[in-house]
XYZ file of N, CA and C in Angstrom:
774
model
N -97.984 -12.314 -40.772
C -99.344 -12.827 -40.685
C -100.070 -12.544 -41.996
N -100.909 -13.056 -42.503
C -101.578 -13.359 -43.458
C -103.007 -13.366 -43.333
N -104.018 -12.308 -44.139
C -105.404 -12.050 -43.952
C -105.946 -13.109 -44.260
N -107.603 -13.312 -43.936
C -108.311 -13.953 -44.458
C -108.680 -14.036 -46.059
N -108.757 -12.552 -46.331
C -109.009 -12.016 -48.007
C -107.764 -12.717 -48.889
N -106.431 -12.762 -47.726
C -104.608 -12.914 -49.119
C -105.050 -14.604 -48.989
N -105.173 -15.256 -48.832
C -105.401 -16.621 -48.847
C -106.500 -16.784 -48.993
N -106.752 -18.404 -49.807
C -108.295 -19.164 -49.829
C -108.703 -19.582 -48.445
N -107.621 -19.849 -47.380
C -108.009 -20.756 -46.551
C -107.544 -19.760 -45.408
N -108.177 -20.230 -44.096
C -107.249 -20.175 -42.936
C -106.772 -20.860 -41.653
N -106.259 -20.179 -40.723
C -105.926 -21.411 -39.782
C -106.994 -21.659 -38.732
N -107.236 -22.351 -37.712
C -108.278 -22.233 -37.119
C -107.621 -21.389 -35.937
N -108.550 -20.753 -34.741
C -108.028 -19.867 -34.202
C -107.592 -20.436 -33.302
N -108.167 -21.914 -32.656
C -107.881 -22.552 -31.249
C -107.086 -23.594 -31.936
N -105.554 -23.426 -32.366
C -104.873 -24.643 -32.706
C -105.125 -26.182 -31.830
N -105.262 -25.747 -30.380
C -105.427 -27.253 -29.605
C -107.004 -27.824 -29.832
N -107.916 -27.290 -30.284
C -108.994 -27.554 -30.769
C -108.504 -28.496 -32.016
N -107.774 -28.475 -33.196
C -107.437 -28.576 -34.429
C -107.463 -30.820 -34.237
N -107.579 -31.132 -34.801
C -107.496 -32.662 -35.205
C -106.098 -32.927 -34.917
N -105.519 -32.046 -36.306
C -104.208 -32.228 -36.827
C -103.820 -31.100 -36.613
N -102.266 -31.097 -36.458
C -101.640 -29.809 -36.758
C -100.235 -30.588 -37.744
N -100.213 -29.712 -38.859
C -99.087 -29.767 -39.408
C -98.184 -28.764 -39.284
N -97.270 -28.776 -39.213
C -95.681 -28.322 -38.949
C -94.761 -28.228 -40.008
N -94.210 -26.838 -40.656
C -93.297 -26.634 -41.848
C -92.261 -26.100 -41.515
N -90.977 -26.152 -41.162
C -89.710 -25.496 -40.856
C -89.087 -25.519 -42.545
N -88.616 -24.290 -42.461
C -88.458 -24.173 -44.009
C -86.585 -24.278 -43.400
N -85.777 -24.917 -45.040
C -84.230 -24.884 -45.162
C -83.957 -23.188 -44.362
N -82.770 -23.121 -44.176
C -82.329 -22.009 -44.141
C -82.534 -21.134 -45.088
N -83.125 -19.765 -44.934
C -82.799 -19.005 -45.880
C -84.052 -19.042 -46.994
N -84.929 -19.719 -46.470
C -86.228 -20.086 -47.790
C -87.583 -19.142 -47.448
N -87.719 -18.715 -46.559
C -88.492 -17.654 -45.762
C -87.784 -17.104 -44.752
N -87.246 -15.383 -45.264
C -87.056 -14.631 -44.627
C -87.069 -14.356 -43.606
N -86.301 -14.010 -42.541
C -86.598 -13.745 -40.548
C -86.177 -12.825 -40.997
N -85.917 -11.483 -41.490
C -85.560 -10.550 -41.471
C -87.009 -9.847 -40.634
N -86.236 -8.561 -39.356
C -87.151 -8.213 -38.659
C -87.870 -8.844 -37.113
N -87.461 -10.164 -37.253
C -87.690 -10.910 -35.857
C -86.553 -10.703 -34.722
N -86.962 -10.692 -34.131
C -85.878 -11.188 -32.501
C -85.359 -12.377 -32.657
N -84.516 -12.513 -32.474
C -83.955 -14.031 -33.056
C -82.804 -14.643 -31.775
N -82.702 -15.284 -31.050
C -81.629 -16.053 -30.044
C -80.826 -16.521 -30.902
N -80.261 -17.089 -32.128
C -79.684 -17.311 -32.921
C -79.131 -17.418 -34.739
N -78.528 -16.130 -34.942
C -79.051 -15.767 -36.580
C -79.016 -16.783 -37.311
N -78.024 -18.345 -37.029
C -78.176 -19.488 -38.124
C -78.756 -20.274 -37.918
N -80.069 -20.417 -36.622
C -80.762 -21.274 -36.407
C -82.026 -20.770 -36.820
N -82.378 -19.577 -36.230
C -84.100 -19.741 -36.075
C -84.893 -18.961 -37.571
N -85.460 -19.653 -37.705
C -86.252 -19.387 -38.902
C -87.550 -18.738 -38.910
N -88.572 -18.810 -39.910
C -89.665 -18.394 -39.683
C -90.547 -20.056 -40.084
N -91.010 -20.541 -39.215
C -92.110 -21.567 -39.468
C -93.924 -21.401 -39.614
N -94.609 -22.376 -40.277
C -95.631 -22.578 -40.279
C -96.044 -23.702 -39.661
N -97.804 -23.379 -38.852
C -98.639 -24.898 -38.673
C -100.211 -24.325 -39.309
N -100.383 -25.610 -39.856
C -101.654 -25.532 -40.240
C -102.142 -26.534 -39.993
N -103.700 -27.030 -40.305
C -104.484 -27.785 -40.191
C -104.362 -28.769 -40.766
N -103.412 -28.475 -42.137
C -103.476 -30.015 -43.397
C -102.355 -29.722 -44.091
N -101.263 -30.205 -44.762
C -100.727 -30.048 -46.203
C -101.213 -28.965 -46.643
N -102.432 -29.651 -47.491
C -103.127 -28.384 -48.077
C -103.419 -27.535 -47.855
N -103.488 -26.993 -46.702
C -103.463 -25.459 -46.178
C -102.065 -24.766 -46.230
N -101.249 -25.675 -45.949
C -99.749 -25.449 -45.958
C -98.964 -24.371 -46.927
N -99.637 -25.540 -48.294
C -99.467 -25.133 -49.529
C -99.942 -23.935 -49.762
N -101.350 -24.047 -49.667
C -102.203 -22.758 -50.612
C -101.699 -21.531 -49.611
N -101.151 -21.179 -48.190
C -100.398 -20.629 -47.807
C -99.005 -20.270 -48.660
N -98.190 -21.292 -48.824
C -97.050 -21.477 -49.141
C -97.144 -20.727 -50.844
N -97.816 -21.299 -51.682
C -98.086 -20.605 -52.520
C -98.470 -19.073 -52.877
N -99.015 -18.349 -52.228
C -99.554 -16.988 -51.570
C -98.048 -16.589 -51.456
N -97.411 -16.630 -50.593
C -96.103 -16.390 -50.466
C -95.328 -16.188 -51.659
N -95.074 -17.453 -52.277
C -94.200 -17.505 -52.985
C -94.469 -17.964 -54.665
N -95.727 -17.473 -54.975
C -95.896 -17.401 -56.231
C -95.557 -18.490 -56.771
N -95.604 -20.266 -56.364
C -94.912 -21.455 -56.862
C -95.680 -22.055 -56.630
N -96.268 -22.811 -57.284
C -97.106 -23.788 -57.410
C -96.869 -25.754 -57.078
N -97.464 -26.102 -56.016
C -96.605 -27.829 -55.549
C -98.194 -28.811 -55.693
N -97.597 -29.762 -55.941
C -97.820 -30.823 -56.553
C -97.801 -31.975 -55.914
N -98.281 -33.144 -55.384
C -98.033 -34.406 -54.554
C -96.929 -35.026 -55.855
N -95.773 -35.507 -55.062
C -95.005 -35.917 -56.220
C -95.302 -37.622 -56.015
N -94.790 -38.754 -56.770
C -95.171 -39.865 -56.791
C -93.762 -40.212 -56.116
N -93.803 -40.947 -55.013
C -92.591 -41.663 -54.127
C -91.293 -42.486 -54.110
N -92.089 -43.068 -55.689
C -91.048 -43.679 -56.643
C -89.942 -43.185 -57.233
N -90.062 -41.557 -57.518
C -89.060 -41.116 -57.919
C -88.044 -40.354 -56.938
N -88.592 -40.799 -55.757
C -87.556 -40.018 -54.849
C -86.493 -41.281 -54.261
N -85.497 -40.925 -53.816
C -84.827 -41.692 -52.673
C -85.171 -41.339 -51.137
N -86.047 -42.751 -50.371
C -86.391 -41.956 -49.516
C -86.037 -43.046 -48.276
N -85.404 -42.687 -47.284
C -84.291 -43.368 -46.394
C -85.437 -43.365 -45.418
N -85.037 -44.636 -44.193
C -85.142 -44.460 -42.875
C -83.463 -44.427 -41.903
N -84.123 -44.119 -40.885
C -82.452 -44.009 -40.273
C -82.719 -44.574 -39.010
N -81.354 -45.116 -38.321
C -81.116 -45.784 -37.069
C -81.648 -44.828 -36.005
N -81.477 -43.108 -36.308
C -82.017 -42.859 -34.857
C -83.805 -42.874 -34.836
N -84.548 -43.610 -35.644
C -86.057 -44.194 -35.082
C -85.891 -44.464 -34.013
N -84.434 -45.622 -33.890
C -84.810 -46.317 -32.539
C -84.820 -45.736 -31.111
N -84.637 -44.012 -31.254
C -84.280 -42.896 -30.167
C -85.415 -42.737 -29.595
N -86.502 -43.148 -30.772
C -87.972 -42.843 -30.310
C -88.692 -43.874 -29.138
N -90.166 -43.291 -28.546
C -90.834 -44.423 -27.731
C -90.981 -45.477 -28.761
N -91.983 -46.289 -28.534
C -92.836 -47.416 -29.277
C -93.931 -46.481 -30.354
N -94.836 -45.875 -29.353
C -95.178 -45.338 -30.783
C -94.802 -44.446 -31.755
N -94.131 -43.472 -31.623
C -93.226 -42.604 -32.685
C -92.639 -43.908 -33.356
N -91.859 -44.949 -32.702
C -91.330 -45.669 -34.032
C -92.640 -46.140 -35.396
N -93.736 -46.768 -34.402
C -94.767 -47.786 -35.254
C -95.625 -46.725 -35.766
N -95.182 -45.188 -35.710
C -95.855 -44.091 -36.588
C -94.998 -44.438 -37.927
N -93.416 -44.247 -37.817
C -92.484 -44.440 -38.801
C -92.688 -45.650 -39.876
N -92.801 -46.744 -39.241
C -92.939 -47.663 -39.688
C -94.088 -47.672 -40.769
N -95.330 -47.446 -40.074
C -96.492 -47.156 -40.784
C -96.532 -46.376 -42.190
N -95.536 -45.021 -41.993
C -95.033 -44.160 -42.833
C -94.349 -44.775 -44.106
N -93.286 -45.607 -44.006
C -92.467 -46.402 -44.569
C -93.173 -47.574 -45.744
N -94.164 -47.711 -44.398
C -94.817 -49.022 -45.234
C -95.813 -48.716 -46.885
N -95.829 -47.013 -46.915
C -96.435 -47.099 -47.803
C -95.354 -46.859 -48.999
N -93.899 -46.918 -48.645
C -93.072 -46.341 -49.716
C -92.328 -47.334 -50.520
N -92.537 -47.251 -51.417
C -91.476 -49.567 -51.926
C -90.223 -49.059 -52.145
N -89.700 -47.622 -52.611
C -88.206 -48.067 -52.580
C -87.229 -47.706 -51.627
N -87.704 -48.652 -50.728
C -86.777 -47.583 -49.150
C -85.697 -48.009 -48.678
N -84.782 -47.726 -48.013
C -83.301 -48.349 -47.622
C -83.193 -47.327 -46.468
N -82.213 -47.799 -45.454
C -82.126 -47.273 -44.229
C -80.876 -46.571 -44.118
N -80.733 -45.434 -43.653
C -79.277 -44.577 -43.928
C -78.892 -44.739 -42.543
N -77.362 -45.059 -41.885
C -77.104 -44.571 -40.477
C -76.295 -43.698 -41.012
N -75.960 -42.613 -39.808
C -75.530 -41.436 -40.017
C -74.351 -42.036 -38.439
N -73.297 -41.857 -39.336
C -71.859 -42.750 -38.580
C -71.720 -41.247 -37.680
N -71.183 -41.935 -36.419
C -70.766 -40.597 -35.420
C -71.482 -39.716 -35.071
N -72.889 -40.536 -35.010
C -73.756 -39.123 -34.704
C -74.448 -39.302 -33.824
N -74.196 -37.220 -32.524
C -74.346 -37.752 -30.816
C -75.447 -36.726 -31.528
N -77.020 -37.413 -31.224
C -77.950 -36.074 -31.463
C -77.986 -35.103 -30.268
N -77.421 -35.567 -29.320
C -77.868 -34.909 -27.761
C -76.921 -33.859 -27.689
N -75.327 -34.090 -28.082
C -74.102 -33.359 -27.978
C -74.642 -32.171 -29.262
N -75.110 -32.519 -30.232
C -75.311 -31.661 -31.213
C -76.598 -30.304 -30.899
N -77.452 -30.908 -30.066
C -78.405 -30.137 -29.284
C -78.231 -29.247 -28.227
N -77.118 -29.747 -27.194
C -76.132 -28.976 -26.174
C -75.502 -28.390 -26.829
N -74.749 -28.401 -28.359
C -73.844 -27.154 -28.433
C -74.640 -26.133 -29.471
N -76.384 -26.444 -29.928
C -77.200 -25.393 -30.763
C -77.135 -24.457 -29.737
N -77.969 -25.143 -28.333
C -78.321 -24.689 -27.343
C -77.119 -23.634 -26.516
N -75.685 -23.632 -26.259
C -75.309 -22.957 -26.182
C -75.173 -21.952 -27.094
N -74.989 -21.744 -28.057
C -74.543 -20.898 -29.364
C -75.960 -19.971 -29.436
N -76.945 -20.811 -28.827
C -78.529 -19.816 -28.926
C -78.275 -18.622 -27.443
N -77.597 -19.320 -26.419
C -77.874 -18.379 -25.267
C -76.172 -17.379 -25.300
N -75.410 -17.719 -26.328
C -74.656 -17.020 -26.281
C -75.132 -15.825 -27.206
N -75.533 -15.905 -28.655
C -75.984 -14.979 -29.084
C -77.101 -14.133 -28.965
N -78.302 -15.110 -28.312
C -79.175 -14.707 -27.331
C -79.184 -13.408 -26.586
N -77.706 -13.891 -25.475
C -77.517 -13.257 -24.443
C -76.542 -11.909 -25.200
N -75.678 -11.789 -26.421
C -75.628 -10.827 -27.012
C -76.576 -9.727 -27.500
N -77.783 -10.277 -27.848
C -78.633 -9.228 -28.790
C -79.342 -8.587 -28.072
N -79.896 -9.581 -26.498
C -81.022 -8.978 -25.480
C -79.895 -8.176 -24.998
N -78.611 -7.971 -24.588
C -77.693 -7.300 -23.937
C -78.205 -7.448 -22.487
N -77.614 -9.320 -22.494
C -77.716 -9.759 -21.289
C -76.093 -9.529 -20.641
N -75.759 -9.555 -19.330
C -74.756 -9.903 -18.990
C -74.175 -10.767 -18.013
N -74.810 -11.729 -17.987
C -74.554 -13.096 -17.005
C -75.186 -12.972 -15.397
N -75.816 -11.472 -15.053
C -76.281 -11.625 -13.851
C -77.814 -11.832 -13.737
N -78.344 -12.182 -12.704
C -79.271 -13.272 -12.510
C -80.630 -11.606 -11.966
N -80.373 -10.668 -12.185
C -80.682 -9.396 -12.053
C -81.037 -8.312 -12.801
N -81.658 -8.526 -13.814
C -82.100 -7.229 -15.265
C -83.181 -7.101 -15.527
N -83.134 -5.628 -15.240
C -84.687 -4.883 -15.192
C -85.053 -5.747 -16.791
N -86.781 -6.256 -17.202
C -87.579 -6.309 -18.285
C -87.135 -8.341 -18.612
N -86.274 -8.919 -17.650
C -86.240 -10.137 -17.602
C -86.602 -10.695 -16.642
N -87.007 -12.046 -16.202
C -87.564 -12.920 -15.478
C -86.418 -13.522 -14.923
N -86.230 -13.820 -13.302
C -84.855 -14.126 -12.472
C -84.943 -15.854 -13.793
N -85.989 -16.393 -13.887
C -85.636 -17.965 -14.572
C -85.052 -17.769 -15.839
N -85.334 -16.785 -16.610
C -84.811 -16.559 -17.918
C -83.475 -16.373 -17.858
N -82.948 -15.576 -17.303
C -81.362 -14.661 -17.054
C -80.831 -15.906 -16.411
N -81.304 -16.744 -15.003
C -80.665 -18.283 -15.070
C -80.620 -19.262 -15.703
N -82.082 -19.209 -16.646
C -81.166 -20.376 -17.784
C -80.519 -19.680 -18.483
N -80.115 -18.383 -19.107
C -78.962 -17.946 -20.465
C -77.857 -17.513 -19.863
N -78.074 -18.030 -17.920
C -76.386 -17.219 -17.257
C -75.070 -18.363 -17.568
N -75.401 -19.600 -18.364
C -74.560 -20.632 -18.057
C -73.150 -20.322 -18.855
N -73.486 -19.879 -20.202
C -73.125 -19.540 -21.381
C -71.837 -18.369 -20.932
N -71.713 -17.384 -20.013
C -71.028 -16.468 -19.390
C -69.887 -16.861 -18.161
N -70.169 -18.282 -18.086
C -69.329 -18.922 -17.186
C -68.362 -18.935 -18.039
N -68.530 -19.464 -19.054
C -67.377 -20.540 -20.128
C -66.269 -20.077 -20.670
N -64.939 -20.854 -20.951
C -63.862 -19.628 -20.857
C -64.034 -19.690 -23.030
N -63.347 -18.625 -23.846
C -63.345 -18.073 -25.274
C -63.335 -19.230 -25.997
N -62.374 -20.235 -25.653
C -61.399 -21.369 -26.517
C -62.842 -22.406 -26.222
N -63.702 -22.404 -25.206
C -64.906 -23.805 -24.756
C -65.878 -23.080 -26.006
N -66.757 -22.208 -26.430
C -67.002 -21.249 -27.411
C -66.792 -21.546 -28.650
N -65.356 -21.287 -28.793
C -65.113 -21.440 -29.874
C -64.830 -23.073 -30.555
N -64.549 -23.612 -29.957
C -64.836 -25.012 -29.975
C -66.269 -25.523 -30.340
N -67.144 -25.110 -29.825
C -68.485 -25.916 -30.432
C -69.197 -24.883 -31.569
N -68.311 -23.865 -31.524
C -68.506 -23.438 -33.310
C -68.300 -23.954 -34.249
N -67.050 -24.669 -33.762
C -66.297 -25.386 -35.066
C -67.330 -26.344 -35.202
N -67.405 -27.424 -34.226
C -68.238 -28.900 -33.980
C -69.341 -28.459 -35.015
N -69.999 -27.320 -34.322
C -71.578 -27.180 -35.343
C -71.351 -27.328 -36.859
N -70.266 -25.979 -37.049
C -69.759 -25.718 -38.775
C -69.620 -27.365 -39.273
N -69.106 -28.159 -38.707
C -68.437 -29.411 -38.761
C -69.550 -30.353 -39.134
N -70.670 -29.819 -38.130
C -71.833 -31.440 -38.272
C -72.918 -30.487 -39.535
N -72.612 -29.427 -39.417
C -73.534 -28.810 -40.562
C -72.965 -29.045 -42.194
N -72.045 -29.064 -42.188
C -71.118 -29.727 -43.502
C -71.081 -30.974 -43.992
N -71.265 -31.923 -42.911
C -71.534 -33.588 -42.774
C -72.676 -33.407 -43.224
N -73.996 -32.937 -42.631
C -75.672 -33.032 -43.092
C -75.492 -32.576 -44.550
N -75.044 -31.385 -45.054
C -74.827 -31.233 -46.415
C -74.686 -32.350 -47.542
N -73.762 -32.578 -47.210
C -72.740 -33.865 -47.824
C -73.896 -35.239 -47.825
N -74.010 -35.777 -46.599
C -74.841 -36.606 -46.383
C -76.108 -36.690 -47.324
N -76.757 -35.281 -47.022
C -78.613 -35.273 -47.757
C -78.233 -34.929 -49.045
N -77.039 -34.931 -49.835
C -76.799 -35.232 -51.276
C -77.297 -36.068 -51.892
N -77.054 -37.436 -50.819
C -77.367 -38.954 -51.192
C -78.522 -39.714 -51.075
N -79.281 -39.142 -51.117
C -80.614 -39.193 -50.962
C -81.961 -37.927 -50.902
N -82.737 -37.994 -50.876
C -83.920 -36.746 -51.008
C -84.578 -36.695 -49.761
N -84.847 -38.025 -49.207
C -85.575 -37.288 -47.592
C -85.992 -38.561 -46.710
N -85.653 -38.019 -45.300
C -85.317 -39.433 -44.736
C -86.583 -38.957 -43.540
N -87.461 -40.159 -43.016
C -88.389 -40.408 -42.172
C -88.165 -40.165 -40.913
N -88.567 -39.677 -40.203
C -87.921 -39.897 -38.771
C -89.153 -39.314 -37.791
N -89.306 -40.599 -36.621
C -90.307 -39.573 -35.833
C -90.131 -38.091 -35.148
N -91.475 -37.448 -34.527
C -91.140 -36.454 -33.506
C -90.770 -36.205 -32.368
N -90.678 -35.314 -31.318
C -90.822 -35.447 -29.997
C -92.527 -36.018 -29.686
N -93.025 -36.690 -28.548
C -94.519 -36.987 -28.358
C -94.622 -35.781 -27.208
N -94.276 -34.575 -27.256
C -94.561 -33.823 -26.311
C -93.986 -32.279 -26.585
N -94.780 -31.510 -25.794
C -93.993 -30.249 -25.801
C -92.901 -29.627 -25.305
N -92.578 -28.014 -25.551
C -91.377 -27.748 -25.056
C -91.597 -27.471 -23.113
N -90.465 -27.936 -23.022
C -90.478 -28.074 -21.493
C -89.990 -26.997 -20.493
N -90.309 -26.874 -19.528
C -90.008 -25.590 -18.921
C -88.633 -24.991 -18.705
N -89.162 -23.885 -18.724
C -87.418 -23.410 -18.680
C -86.539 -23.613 -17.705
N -86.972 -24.051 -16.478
C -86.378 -24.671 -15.569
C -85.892 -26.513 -15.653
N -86.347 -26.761 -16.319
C -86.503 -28.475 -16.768
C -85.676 -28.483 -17.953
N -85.296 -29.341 -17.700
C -83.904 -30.104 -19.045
C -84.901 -30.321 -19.955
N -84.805 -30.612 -21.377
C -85.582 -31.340 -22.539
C -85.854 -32.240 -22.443
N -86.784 -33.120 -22.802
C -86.265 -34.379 -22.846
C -85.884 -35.078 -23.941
N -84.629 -36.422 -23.771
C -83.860 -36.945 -24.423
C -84.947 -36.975 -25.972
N -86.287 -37.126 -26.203
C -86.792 -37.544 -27.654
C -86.524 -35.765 -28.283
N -85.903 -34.642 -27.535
C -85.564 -33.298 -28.511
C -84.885 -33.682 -28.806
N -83.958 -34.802 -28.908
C -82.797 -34.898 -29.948
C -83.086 -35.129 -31.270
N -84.497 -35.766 -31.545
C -84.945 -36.282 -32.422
C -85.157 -34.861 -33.516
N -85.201 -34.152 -33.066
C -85.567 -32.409 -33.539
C -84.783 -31.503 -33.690
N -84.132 -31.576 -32.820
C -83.118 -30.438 -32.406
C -81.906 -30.151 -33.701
N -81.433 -31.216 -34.408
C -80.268 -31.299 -35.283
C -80.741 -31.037 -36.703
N -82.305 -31.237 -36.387
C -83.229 -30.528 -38.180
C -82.699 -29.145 -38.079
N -82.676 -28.566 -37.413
C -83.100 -26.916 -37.113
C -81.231 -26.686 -37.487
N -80.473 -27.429 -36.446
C -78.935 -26.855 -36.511
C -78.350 -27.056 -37.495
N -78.746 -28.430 -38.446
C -78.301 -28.772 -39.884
C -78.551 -27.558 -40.835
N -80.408 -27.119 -40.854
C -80.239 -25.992 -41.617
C -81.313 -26.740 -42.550
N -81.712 -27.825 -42.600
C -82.453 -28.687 -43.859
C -83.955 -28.108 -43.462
N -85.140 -28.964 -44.668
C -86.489 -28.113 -44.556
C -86.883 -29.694 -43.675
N -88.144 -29.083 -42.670
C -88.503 -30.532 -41.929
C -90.195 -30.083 -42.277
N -90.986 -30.833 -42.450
C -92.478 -31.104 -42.572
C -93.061 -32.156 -41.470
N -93.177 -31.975 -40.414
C -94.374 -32.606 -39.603
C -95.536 -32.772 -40.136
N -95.987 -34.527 -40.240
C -97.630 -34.445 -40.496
C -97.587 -35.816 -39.908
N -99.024 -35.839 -39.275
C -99.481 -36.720 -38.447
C -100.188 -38.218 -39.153
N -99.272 -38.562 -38.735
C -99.478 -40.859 -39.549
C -100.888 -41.117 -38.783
N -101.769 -40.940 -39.236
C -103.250 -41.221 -38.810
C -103.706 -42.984 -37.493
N -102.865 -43.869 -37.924
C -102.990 -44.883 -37.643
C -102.666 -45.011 -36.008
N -101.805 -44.393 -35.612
C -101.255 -44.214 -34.372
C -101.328 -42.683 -33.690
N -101.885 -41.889 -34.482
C -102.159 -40.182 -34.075
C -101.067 -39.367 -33.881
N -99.454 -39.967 -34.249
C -98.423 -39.437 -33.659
C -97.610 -38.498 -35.318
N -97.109 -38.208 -34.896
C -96.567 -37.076 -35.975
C -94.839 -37.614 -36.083
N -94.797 -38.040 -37.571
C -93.528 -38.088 -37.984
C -93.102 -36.584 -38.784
N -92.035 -36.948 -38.759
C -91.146 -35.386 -39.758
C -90.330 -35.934 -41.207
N -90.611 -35.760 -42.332
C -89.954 -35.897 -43.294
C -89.050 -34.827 -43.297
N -87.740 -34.986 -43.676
C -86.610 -33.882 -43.524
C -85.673 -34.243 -44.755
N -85.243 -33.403 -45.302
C -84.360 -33.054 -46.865
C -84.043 -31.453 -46.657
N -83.002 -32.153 -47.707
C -82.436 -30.718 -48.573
C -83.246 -29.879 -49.330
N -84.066 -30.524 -50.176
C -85.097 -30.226 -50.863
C -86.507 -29.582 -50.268
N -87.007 -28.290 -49.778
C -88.053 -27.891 -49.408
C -89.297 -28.086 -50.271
N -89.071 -28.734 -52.068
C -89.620 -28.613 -52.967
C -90.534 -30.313 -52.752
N -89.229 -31.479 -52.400
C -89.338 -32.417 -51.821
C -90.214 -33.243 -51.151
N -89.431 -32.177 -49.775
C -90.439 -32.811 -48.448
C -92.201 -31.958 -48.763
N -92.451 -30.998 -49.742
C -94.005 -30.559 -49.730
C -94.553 -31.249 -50.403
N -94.234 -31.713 -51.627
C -94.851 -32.563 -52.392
C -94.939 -33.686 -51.850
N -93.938 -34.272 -51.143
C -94.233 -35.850 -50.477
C -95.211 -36.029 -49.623
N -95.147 -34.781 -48.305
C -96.156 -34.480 -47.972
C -97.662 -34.680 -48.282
N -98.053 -33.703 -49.592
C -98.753 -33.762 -50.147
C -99.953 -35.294 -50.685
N -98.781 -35.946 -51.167
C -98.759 -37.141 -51.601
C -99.094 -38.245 -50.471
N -98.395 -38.049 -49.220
C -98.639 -39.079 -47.621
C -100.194 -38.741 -47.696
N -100.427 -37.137 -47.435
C -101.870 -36.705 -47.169
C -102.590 -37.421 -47.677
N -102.811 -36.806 -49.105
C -103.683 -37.619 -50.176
C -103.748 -39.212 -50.103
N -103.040 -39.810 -49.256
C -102.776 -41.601 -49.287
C -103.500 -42.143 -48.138
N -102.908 -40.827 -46.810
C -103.692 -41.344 -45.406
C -105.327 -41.137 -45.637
N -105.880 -40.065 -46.773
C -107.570 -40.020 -46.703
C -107.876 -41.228 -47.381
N -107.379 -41.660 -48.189
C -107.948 -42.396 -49.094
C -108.068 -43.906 -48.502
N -106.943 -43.883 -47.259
C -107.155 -45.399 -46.695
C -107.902 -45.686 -45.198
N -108.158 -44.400 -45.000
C -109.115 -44.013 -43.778
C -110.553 -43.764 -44.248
């Protein structure tokens, strides 16, 4: 956490009060989790939301002594991809909107790719290591847990070594593909979920796929909200340097045409 005095700015205190909320998931490894509780050491990170970009930044900066810039759009390669069409109507015509302000755009599909299968096997690998660190042990019965908690992370304790080790590989596998892939370009559009996380008794729903494979890939994702439709797309790259400045740059474009 961060004082009022270490920063120019701050967050507001009632986020659901807030207009906007922006959303920063940093690459792997770009802000420290050292010290957190963590359900999974190669997934969960440390994230930010703020009010704007620019709060983002002058945060982000505070941190890390680096100074960002709205970069100009032209010099990036900046993709749309086939799974838009995963989205409702409006998450797509947020995308679209997004797109429309960029002239050199081309559409990437990403061949062989189950976002849902890739989300089922984060999701196990979270309640397996999960259920390692809390020193769970598959019964539906432990003093300082909730009977719903210990039943959703008891599934993971059914499964025989070789089912396990199998969607280790898969992950290592689709995390090597995203590598490879976001070589070929700098940062590709894609809407959000239009909703929150769902109860722990309740399945996800199918638009977490849209999310779920930012986090397991390992890449930096920036949520900011396409004004025109109120819905929040995610720019996502390799580049954390990238997606802030582009950011930056959307911001500065959506005031100026509002």
């Amino acid at each position: 956490m961060l004082s009022r005095d270490y920063v120019a700015t701050r967050l507001t205190h009632d986020l659901t009060q807030a207009g906007e909320i922006v959303g920063y998931k940093p690459s792997r490894g770009k802000i420290s989790n050292q010290g957190l509780v963590r359900l999974a050491e190669d997934f969960d990170s440390v994230g930010l939301l703020t009010t704007s970009v620019s709060d983002l930044i002058t945060i982000l900066s505070a941190i890390q002594n680096v100074a960002y810039s709205p970069i100009d759009p032209s010099t990036l390669q900046i993709v749309g991809s086939q799974l838009s069409k995963d989205a409702d109507s409006l998450g797509q015509s947020a995308v679209e909107q997004v797109l429309s302000k960029i002239a050199n755009l081309s559409e990437r599909t990403i061949e062989g790719f189950d976002a849902g299968a890739v989300r089922r096997a984060g999701l196990l690998v979270c309640e397996l290591e999960g259920s390692e660190s809390l020193g769970l042990d598959g019964s539906t019965t432990q003093h300082g847990f909730s009977e719903e908690f210990l039943s959703t992370m008891k599934f993971v304790h059914t499964l025989p070594p070789t089912k396990i080790a199998e969607t280790k590989v898969k992950i290592a596998e689709f995390q090597g593909r995203m590598r490879t892939l976001f070589k070929t370009f700098d940062v590709m559009i894609l809407p959000t979920t239009p909703a929150g996380a769902p109860a722990l008794s309740a399945n996800p729903p199918t638009a977490a796929d849209l999310t779920a494979w930012v986090n397991i890939s390992g890449l930096s994702s920036l949520s900011i909200v396409e004004p025109t439709t109120r819905r929040s797309v995610q720019l996502v790259g390799a580049s954390d340097e990238n997606v802030l400045r582009l950011g930056l740059w959307l911001e500065k474009e959506f005031s100026t045409s509002h």
